[in-house]
């Protein structure tokens, strides 16, 4: 590093990353692409790996792993009280009267907030650094979950300094999972043989309390801070003032908080959100009303259980009653059999419900759910509704008990009921239904992204035995395909072309496409970044995999198990022979010869001098077409300067800043490489 010491660069990068994390995770207004962000993160990781003494505990790289004290009981510096509840907005008049009686002749202002349905946590910052994160527990004692809470990107590891800056700051918040992500997590869990989470709150709580923080890191957890706990070095007069300071320090607050001069406005707010709750991307189970003035809060005090200055107004449950017509069995990618209830259609909170997932057989037994039963159904968020309970008094004796079959409904092979897990599995690796699901995953957007290979076509390919595993996709011939229903020569050619077109997909996408338990897109990238090829991942020992920053024991075991199976080894060989990318695209070199399309994607270029084969604007258009960006002046964040004849001052500046320089010749060879791949 020529112009800057490594330490300065580490600090500059950390600061930049913190800024962009705040923009992305807290303000929801990213200023740079994910790719640019990743590049910064990788540079920081590389520098820290070279000089580990420069790693600070609040470095943006230090979110996963390396923590002690997991689950230790900790005493909250100030008790975390719970809230008194009301169930109808009009009941808030009673609350308002009690307040007025206790504070005669005083003006009272109220703050209304959404009550987020997640897991209550307390975060402790000392001198701006996150030193502890704990669950609420019983309010007096919680569990130390620092390691896992640190993985939540919207929790700053270091606060932005304000004046005056509190020396000690304990804040309370609610950790949650966006409701549209719950289905995805439950699907994975079911495939894994784990019991699904009943709702987003359980999913958030379960994820925060995992023993492997790399799995917590892979869960889409988020937080809203809702109150102050213990604080030293700063004083506040109102709750709203607390909120503005917390926001200024970089903490994430819910945007729907409103202040009202009287209870009427609060009641209207409750009605409004009762009607609008479905539109929220997370679960809220009510409204919390708080007295805004801190002096008044102190005067009002608290009972043993809850403050007198706050109350919640719970939203009504979104439930419906209907009958189970039948129960069907679905077979997932990993062979897990899932019962699904087919219902008499019913309207719940504005949606027509026809199916309810029963997750697994245990749940059927536990809730004693039978075909023909009248049941209570609950919708929470966008997730598939669940059956809360059976109205047994409505039974007339015609109801029938349902159990998962002993043979797979698709391939008719015996299923496996293991004592270790709740799942019942079809273990026939040739089971057509599993195969269909595996192919669908392999072809999906995050993996090989094969256009036009949808469920109906996959069904036909598997049923006609044209495809017995994903490698067979690469030996398909047009003449075989035209035999299929609704498949003309043209669509057959198109399919083959799109299968071929994505052969160049990066190794991480191929690895993700295998559908290994716990190996999502991020983990696949981490593995390829570390091992550089799928072959190296496949032959790595569990310990070596587990040694990667960001990967824990469960993931490591799952990867190692997958590649230990002879069928999977064989599959690897055939996919490699078919020409799929197994290695990582080579790194960019400053001399800039022969790279790939990745060379341009997400990077910033500057052009100078006269090019002999094209104009500068043609060059810029080509860079943009390959995902790059062209700017007019050279700075430290420029990735390369492309130099034609008689270059200007930009050339000297690039040299000063140690920015890579590409000759026209090298640039053209990069373009050719790039175009080959896209
Ligand atoms: S205020 C003394 N505000 O609900 C103040 N709580 O039963 C107590 N919660 O344990 C809490 N959103 O985990 C408050 N905007 C919000 C909240 C909220 C969710 C949770 C919190 C608490 C429980 C109260």
mmCIF file of N, CA and C in Angstrom, residues 201-295:
data_model
loop_
_atom_site.group_PDB
_atom_site.id
_atom_site.type_symbol
_atom_site.label_atom_id
_atom_site.label_comp_id
_atom_site.label_asym_id
_atom_site.label_seq_id
_atom_site.Cartn_x
_atom_site.Cartn_y
_atom_site.Cartn_z
ATOM 1 N N UNK A 201 -42.745 -14.677 15.286
ATOM 2 C CA UNK A 201 -42.150 -14.394 16.596
ATOM 3 C C UNK A 201 -41.286 -15.569 17.061
ATOM 4 N N UNK A 202 -41.834 -16.798 16.936
ATOM 5 C CA UNK A 202 -41.047 -17.959 17.332
ATOM 6 C C UNK A 202 -39.801 -18.108 16.469
ATOM 7 N N UNK A 203 -39.948 -17.742 15.200
ATOM 8 C CA UNK A 203 -38.805 -17.853 14.296
ATOM 9 C C UNK A 203 -37.708 -16.892 14.736
ATOM 10 N N UNK A 204 -38.118 -15.677 15.127
ATOM 11 C CA UNK A 204 -37.126 -14.690 15.568
ATOM 12 C C UNK A 204 -36.472 -15.181 16.855
ATOM 13 N N UNK A 205 -37.303 -15.646 17.792
ATOM 14 C CA UNK A 205 -36.762 -16.087 19.072
ATOM 15 C C UNK A 205 -35.848 -17.291 18.864
ATOM 16 N N UNK A 206 -36.289 -18.242 18.051
ATOM 17 C CA UNK A 206 -35.488 -19.440 17.792
ATOM 18 C C UNK A 206 -34.167 -19.076 17.142
ATOM 19 N N UNK A 207 -34.187 -18.108 16.244
ATOM 20 C CA UNK A 207 -32.963 -17.752 15.521
ATOM 21 C C UNK A 207 -31.968 -17.030 16.425
ATOM 22 N N UNK A 208 -32.493 -16.225 17.346
ATOM 23 C CA UNK A 208 -31.598 -15.493 18.239
ATOM 24 C C UNK A 208 -30.975 -16.453 19.254
ATOM 25 N N UNK A 209 -31.682 -17.543 19.539
ATOM 26 C CA UNK A 209 -31.183 -18.436 20.581
ATOM 27 C C UNK A 209 -30.442 -19.656 20.022
ATOM 28 N N UNK A 210 -30.052 -19.623 18.766
ATOM 29 C CA UNK A 210 -29.303 -20.733 18.180
ATOM 30 C C UNK A 210 -27.892 -20.811 18.753
ATOM 31 N N UNK A 211 -27.330 -21.997 18.737
ATOM 32 C CA UNK A 211 -25.975 -22.139 19.264
ATOM 33 C C UNK A 211 -24.908 -21.876 18.220
ATOM 34 N N UNK A 212 -25.339 -21.655 16.979
ATOM 35 C CA UNK A 212 -24.369 -21.450 15.911
ATOM 36 C C UNK A 212 -24.660 -20.079 15.293
ATOM 37 N N UNK A 213 -23.837 -19.107 15.617
ATOM 38 C CA UNK A 213 -24.172 -17.750 15.183
ATOM 39 C C UNK A 213 -24.090 -17.599 13.667
ATOM 40 N N UNK A 214 -23.435 -18.543 12.987
ATOM 41 C CA UNK A 214 -23.405 -18.408 11.524
ATOM 42 C C UNK A 214 -24.791 -18.723 10.954
ATOM 43 N N UNK A 215 -25.552 -19.553 11.638
ATOM 44 C CA UNK A 215 -26.926 -19.804 11.157
ATOM 45 C C UNK A 215 -27.809 -18.603 11.506
ATOM 46 N N UNK A 216 -27.589 -18.041 12.686
ATOM 47 C CA UNK A 216 -28.338 -16.813 13.026
ATOM 48 C C UNK A 216 -28.073 -15.752 11.955
ATOM 49 N N UNK A 217 -26.806 -15.645 11.553
ATOM 50 C CA UNK A 217 -26.436 -14.627 10.565
ATOM 51 C C UNK A 217 -27.166 -14.842 9.240
ATOM 52 N N UNK A 218 -27.508 -16.090 8.957
ATOM 53 C CA UNK A 218 -28.170 -16.355 7.677
ATOM 54 C C UNK A 218 -29.684 -16.098 7.749
ATOM 55 N N UNK A 219 -30.204 -15.844 8.947
ATOM 56 C CA UNK A 219 -31.643 -15.580 9.082
ATOM 57 C C UNK A 219 -31.917 -14.080 8.885
ATOM 58 N N UNK A 220 -33.023 -13.768 8.230
ATOM 59 C CA UNK A 220 -33.289 -12.345 7.934
ATOM 60 C C UNK A 220 -33.810 -11.573 9.152
ATOM 61 N N UNK A 221 -33.016 -11.505 10.196
ATOM 62 C CA UNK A 221 -33.452 -10.828 11.416
ATOM 63 C C UNK A 221 -33.294 -9.323 11.301
ATOM 64 N N UNK A 222 -34.175 -8.619 11.982
ATOM 65 C CA UNK A 222 -34.130 -7.163 11.959
ATOM 66 C C UNK A 222 -34.565 -6.690 13.350
ATOM 67 N N UNK A 223 -34.441 -5.399 13.606
ATOM 68 C CA UNK A 223 -34.816 -4.913 14.943
ATOM 69 C C UNK A 223 -35.456 -3.533 14.860
ATOM 70 N N UNK A 224 -36.370 -3.250 15.793
ATOM 71 C CA UNK A 224 -36.803 -1.880 16.033
ATOM 72 C C UNK A 224 -36.551 -1.592 17.507
ATOM 73 N N UNK A 225 -35.892 -0.495 17.783
ATOM 74 C CA UNK A 225 -35.652 -0.103 19.167
ATOM 75 C C UNK A 225 -36.897 0.657 19.624
ATOM 76 N N UNK A 226 -37.393 0.358 20.849
ATOM 77 C CA UNK A 226 -38.608 1.047 21.278
ATOM 78 C C UNK A 226 -38.479 1.786 22.605
ATOM 79 N N UNK A 227 -37.397 1.588 23.327
ATOM 80 C CA UNK A 227 -37.292 2.291 24.608
ATOM 81 C C UNK A 227 -35.856 2.377 25.084
ATOM 82 N N UNK A 228 -35.684 3.237 26.042
ATOM 83 C CA UNK A 228 -34.391 3.425 26.665
ATOM 84 C C UNK A 228 -34.380 2.632 27.960
ATOM 85 N N UNK A 229 -33.256 2.031 28.287
ATOM 86 C CA UNK A 229 -33.110 1.396 29.597
ATOM 87 C C UNK A 229 -32.258 2.321 30.438
ATOM 88 N N UNK A 230 -31.184 1.754 30.951
ATOM 89 C CA UNK A 230 -30.283 2.535 31.779
ATOM 90 C C UNK A 230 -29.477 3.491 30.894
ATOM 91 N N UNK A 231 -29.231 4.689 31.386
ATOM 92 C CA UNK A 231 -28.432 5.614 30.588
ATOM 93 C C UNK A 231 -27.611 6.532 31.484
ATOM 94 N N UNK A 232 -26.369 6.799 31.077
ATOM 95 C CA UNK A 232 -25.518 7.720 31.836
ATOM 96 C C UNK A 232 -24.884 8.702 30.880
ATOM 97 N N UNK A 233 -24.861 9.956 31.276
ATOM 98 C CA UNK A 233 -24.136 10.953 30.480
ATOM 99 C C UNK A 233 -25.010 11.758 29.545
ATOM 100 N N UNK A 234 -26.332 11.575 29.643
ATOM 101 C CA UNK A 234 -27.224 12.356 28.788
ATOM 102 C C UNK A 234 -28.606 12.362 29.442
ATOM 103 N N UNK A 235 -29.323 13.462 29.301
ATOM 104 C CA UNK A 235 -30.670 13.516 29.887
ATOM 105 C C UNK A 235 -31.704 13.868 28.841
ATOM 106 N N UNK A 236 -32.891 13.370 29.050
ATOM 107 C CA UNK A 236 -33.951 13.619 28.077
ATOM 108 C C UNK A 236 -35.180 14.167 28.786
ATOM 109 N N UNK A 237 -35.991 14.956 28.057
ATOM 110 C CA UNK A 237 -37.229 15.414 28.669
ATOM 111 C C UNK A 237 -38.460 14.689 28.132
ATOM 112 N N UNK A 238 -38.356 14.182 26.893
ATOM 113 C CA UNK A 238 -39.511 13.450 26.353
ATOM 114 C C UNK A 238 -39.066 12.164 25.654
ATOM 115 N N UNK A 239 -40.049 11.275 25.495
ATOM 116 C CA UNK A 239 -39.812 10.019 24.792
ATOM 117 C C UNK A 239 -39.451 10.307 23.328
ATOM 118 N N UNK A 240 -40.109 11.308 22.736
ATOM 119 C CA UNK A 240 -39.800 11.621 21.332
ATOM 120 C C UNK A 240 -38.376 12.161 21.192
ATOM 121 N N UNK A 241 -37.934 12.865 22.231
ATOM 122 C CA UNK A 241 -36.557 13.363 22.192
ATOM 123 C C UNK A 241 -35.581 12.171 22.289
ATOM 124 N N UNK A 242 -35.947 11.194 23.116
ATOM 125 C CA UNK A 242 -35.137 9.965 23.205
ATOM 126 C C UNK A 242 -35.019 9.367 21.809
ATOM 127 N N UNK A 243 -36.159 9.252 21.144
ATOM 128 C CA UNK A 243 -36.161 8.627 19.815
ATOM 129 C C UNK A 243 -35.281 9.390 18.825
ATOM 130 N N UNK A 244 -35.344 10.731 18.857
ATOM 131 C CA UNK A 244 -34.489 11.424 17.874
ATOM 132 C C UNK A 244 -33.019 11.213 18.177
ATOM 133 N N UNK A 245 -32.656 11.157 19.479
ATOM 134 C CA UNK A 245 -31.246 10.913 19.796
ATOM 135 C C UNK A 245 -30.830 9.509 19.392
ATOM 136 N N UNK A 246 -31.703 8.531 19.656
ATOM 137 C CA UNK A 246 -31.357 7.153 19.295
ATOM 138 C C UNK A 246 -31.169 7.034 17.781
ATOM 139 N N UNK A 247 -32.045 7.713 17.047
ATOM 140 C CA UNK A 247 -31.926 7.667 15.588
ATOM 141 C C UNK A 247 -30.614 8.321 15.157
ATOM 142 N N UNK A 248 -30.281 9.439 15.814
ATOM 143 C CA UNK A 248 -29.034 10.126 15.449
ATOM 144 C C UNK A 248 -27.817 9.259 15.752
ATOM 145 N N UNK A 249 -27.948 8.389 16.739
ATOM 146 C CA UNK A 249 -26.831 7.498 17.067
ATOM 147 C C UNK A 249 -26.775 6.287 16.143
ATOM 148 N N UNK A 250 -27.738 6.201 15.211
ATOM 149 C CA UNK A 250 -27.686 5.115 14.218
ATOM 150 C C UNK A 250 -28.530 3.911 14.570
ATOM 151 N N UNK A 251 -29.387 4.035 15.589
ATOM 152 C CA UNK A 251 -30.245 2.902 15.947
ATOM 153 C C UNK A 251 -31.502 2.912 15.089
ATOM 154 N N UNK A 252 -32.093 1.756 14.903
ATOM 155 C CA UNK A 252 -33.233 1.666 14.001
ATOM 156 C C UNK A 252 -34.559 1.749 14.749
ATOM 157 N N UNK A 253 -35.369 2.706 14.352
ATOM 158 C CA UNK A 253 -36.659 2.915 15.008
ATOM 159 C C UNK A 253 -37.771 2.686 14.004
ATOM 160 N N UNK A 254 -38.921 2.294 14.523
ATOM 161 C CA UNK A 254 -40.052 2.090 13.628
ATOM 162 C C UNK A 254 -40.551 3.442 13.105
ATOM 163 N N UNK A 255 -40.821 3.536 11.797
ATOM 164 C CA UNK A 255 -41.197 4.846 11.234
ATOM 165 C C UNK A 255 -42.643 5.261 11.522
ATOM 166 N N UNK A 256 -43.465 4.389 12.111
ATOM 167 C CA UNK A 256 -44.887 4.743 12.238
ATOM 168 C C UNK A 256 -45.286 5.328 13.588
ATOM 169 N N UNK A 257 -44.294 5.810 14.342
ATOM 170 C CA UNK A 257 -44.596 6.397 15.641
ATOM 171 C C UNK A 257 -45.205 7.792 15.447
ATOM 172 N N UNK A 258 -46.277 8.088 16.230
ATOM 173 C CA UNK A 258 -46.899 9.413 16.106
ATOM 174 C C UNK A 258 -47.174 10.011 17.487
ATOM 175 N N UNK A 259 -47.164 11.343 17.572
ATOM 176 C CA UNK A 259 -47.438 12.029 18.835
ATOM 177 C C UNK A 259 -48.835 12.634 18.762
ATOM 178 N N UNK A 260 -49.604 12.531 19.875
ATOM 179 C CA UNK A 260 -50.961 13.084 19.893
ATOM 180 C C UNK A 260 -51.176 13.943 21.130
ATOM 181 N N UNK A 261 -51.892 15.075 20.980
ATOM 182 C CA UNK A 261 -52.147 15.947 22.125
ATOM 183 C C UNK A 261 -53.256 15.406 23.026
ATOM 184 N N UNK A 262 -54.009 14.401 22.543
ATOM 185 C CA UNK A 262 -55.055 13.833 23.400
ATOM 186 C C UNK A 262 -55.325 12.397 22.987
ATOM 187 N N UNK A 263 -56.101 11.682 23.832
ATOM 188 C CA UNK A 263 -56.303 10.242 23.617
ATOM 189 C C UNK A 263 -57.117 9.947 22.347
ATOM 190 N N UNK A 264 -57.939 10.915 21.921
ATOM 191 C CA UNK A 264 -58.766 10.672 20.726
ATOM 192 C C UNK A 264 -57.908 10.307 19.512
ATOM 193 N N UNK A 265 -56.842 11.048 19.356
ATOM 194 C CA UNK A 265 -55.947 10.792 18.228
ATOM 195 C C UNK A 265 -55.345 9.393 18.321
ATOM 196 N N UNK A 266 -55.025 8.988 19.544
ATOM 197 C CA UNK A 266 -54.433 7.663 19.760
ATOM 198 C C UNK A 266 -55.445 6.581 19.365
ATOM 199 N N UNK A 267 -56.704 6.816 19.749
ATOM 200 C CA UNK A 267 -57.749 5.829 19.444
ATOM 201 C C UNK A 267 -57.918 5.696 17.929
ATOM 202 N N UNK A 268 -57.874 6.836 17.262
ATOM 203 C CA UNK A 268 -57.991 6.813 15.796
ATOM 204 C C UNK A 268 -56.809 6.051 15.190
ATOM 205 N N UNK A 269 -55.603 6.273 15.772
ATOM 206 C CA UNK A 269 -54.377 5.575 15.321
ATOM 207 C C UNK A 269 -54.569 4.059 15.459
ATOM 208 N N UNK A 270 -55.163 3.635 16.591
ATOM 209 C CA UNK A 270 -55.389 2.195 16.817
ATOM 210 C C UNK A 270 -56.336 1.638 15.756
ATOM 211 N N UNK A 271 -57.411 2.356 15.466
ATOM 212 C CA UNK A 271 -58.353 1.876 14.450
ATOM 213 C C UNK A 271 -57.668 1.798 13.090
ATOM 214 N N UNK A 272 -56.913 2.839 12.799
ATOM 215 C CA UNK A 272 -56.237 2.896 11.500
ATOM 216 C C UNK A 272 -55.309 1.691 11.339
ATOM 217 N N UNK A 273 -54.502 1.398 12.370
ATOM 218 C CA UNK A 273 -53.535 0.300 12.225
ATOM 219 C C UNK A 273 -54.179 -1.076 12.328
ATOM 220 N N UNK A 274 -55.340 -1.149 12.998
ATOM 221 C CA UNK A 274 -56.038 -2.430 13.022
ATOM 222 C C UNK A 274 -56.423 -2.780 11.578
ATOM 223 N N UNK A 275 -56.850 -1.751 10.838
ATOM 224 C CA UNK A 275 -57.265 -1.988 9.457
ATOM 225 C C UNK A 275 -56.068 -2.196 8.528
ATOM 226 N N UNK A 276 -54.947 -1.571 8.862
ATOM 227 C CA UNK A 276 -53.811 -1.586 7.931
ATOM 228 C C UNK A 276 -52.721 -2.582 8.266
ATOM 229 N N UNK A 277 -52.865 -3.318 9.346
ATOM 230 C CA UNK A 277 -51.746 -4.148 9.809
ATOM 231 C C UNK A 277 -51.238 -5.119 8.764
ATOM 232 N N UNK A 278 -52.152 -5.583 7.888
ATOM 233 C CA UNK A 278 -51.731 -6.554 6.876
ATOM 234 C C UNK A 278 -50.699 -5.972 5.923
ATOM 235 N N UNK A 279 -50.746 -4.650 5.774
ATOM 236 C CA UNK A 279 -49.835 -4.040 4.803
ATOM 237 C C UNK A 279 -48.408 -3.929 5.347
ATOM 238 N N UNK A 280 -48.237 -4.186 6.638
ATOM 239 C CA UNK A 280 -46.887 -4.094 7.201
ATOM 240 C C UNK A 280 -46.079 -5.331 6.817
ATOM 241 N N UNK A 281 -44.795 -5.154 6.535
ATOM 242 C CA UNK A 281 -43.991 -6.313 6.162
ATOM 243 C C UNK A 281 -43.556 -7.171 7.352
ATOM 244 N N UNK A 282 -43.948 -6.772 8.553
ATOM 245 C CA UNK A 282 -43.611 -7.553 9.749
ATOM 246 C C UNK A 282 -44.878 -7.689 10.571
ATOM 247 N N UNK A 283 -44.837 -8.586 11.562
ATOM 248 C CA UNK A 283 -46.015 -8.762 12.404
ATOM 249 C C UNK A 283 -46.050 -7.723 13.513
ATOM 250 N N UNK A 284 -47.211 -7.064 13.649
ATOM 251 C CA UNK A 284 -47.417 -6.182 14.796
ATOM 252 C C UNK A 284 -48.666 -6.730 15.462
ATOM 253 N N UNK A 285 -48.651 -6.853 16.794
ATOM 254 C CA UNK A 285 -49.827 -7.435 17.437
ATOM 255 C C UNK A 285 -50.649 -6.405 18.195
ATOM 256 N N UNK A 286 -50.308 -5.131 18.031
ATOM 257 C CA UNK A 286 -51.102 -4.108 18.685
ATOM 258 C C UNK A 286 -50.414 -2.758 18.598
ATOM 259 N N UNK A 287 -50.913 -1.849 19.442
ATOM 260 C CA UNK A 287 -50.336 -0.506 19.505
ATOM 261 C C UNK A 287 -49.871 -0.297 20.939
ATOM 262 N N UNK A 288 -48.733 0.394 21.131
ATOM 263 C CA UNK A 288 -48.305 0.745 22.482
ATOM 264 C C UNK A 288 -48.482 2.252 22.632
ATOM 265 N N UNK A 289 -49.127 2.647 23.732
ATOM 266 C CA UNK A 289 -49.356 4.065 23.988
ATOM 267 C C UNK A 289 -48.488 4.471 25.173
ATOM 268 N N UNK A 290 -47.747 5.563 25.039
ATOM 269 C CA UNK A 290 -46.853 5.999 26.112
ATOM 270 C C UNK A 290 -47.063 7.480 26.401
ATOM 271 N N UNK A 291 -46.928 7.861 27.657
ATOM 272 C CA UNK A 291 -46.951 9.280 28.012
ATOM 273 C C UNK A 291 -45.620 9.854 27.542
ATOM 274 N N UNK A 292 -45.670 10.975 26.837
ATOM 275 C CA UNK A 292 -44.435 11.480 26.216
ATOM 276 C C UNK A 292 -43.445 12.104 27.215
ATOM 277 N N UNK A 293 -43.949 12.839 28.211
ATOM 278 C CA UNK A 293 -43.041 13.545 29.118
ATOM 279 C C UNK A 293 -42.367 12.581 30.097
ATOM 280 N N UNK A 294 -41.052 12.654 30.191
ATOM 281 C CA UNK A 294 -40.329 11.746 31.089
ATOM 282 C C UNK A 294 -40.589 12.114 32.548
ATOM 283 N N UNK A 295 -40.732 13.428 32.823
ATOM 284 C CA UNK A 295 -41.045 13.851 34.192
ATOM 285 C C UNK A 295 -42.381 13.246 34.614
#
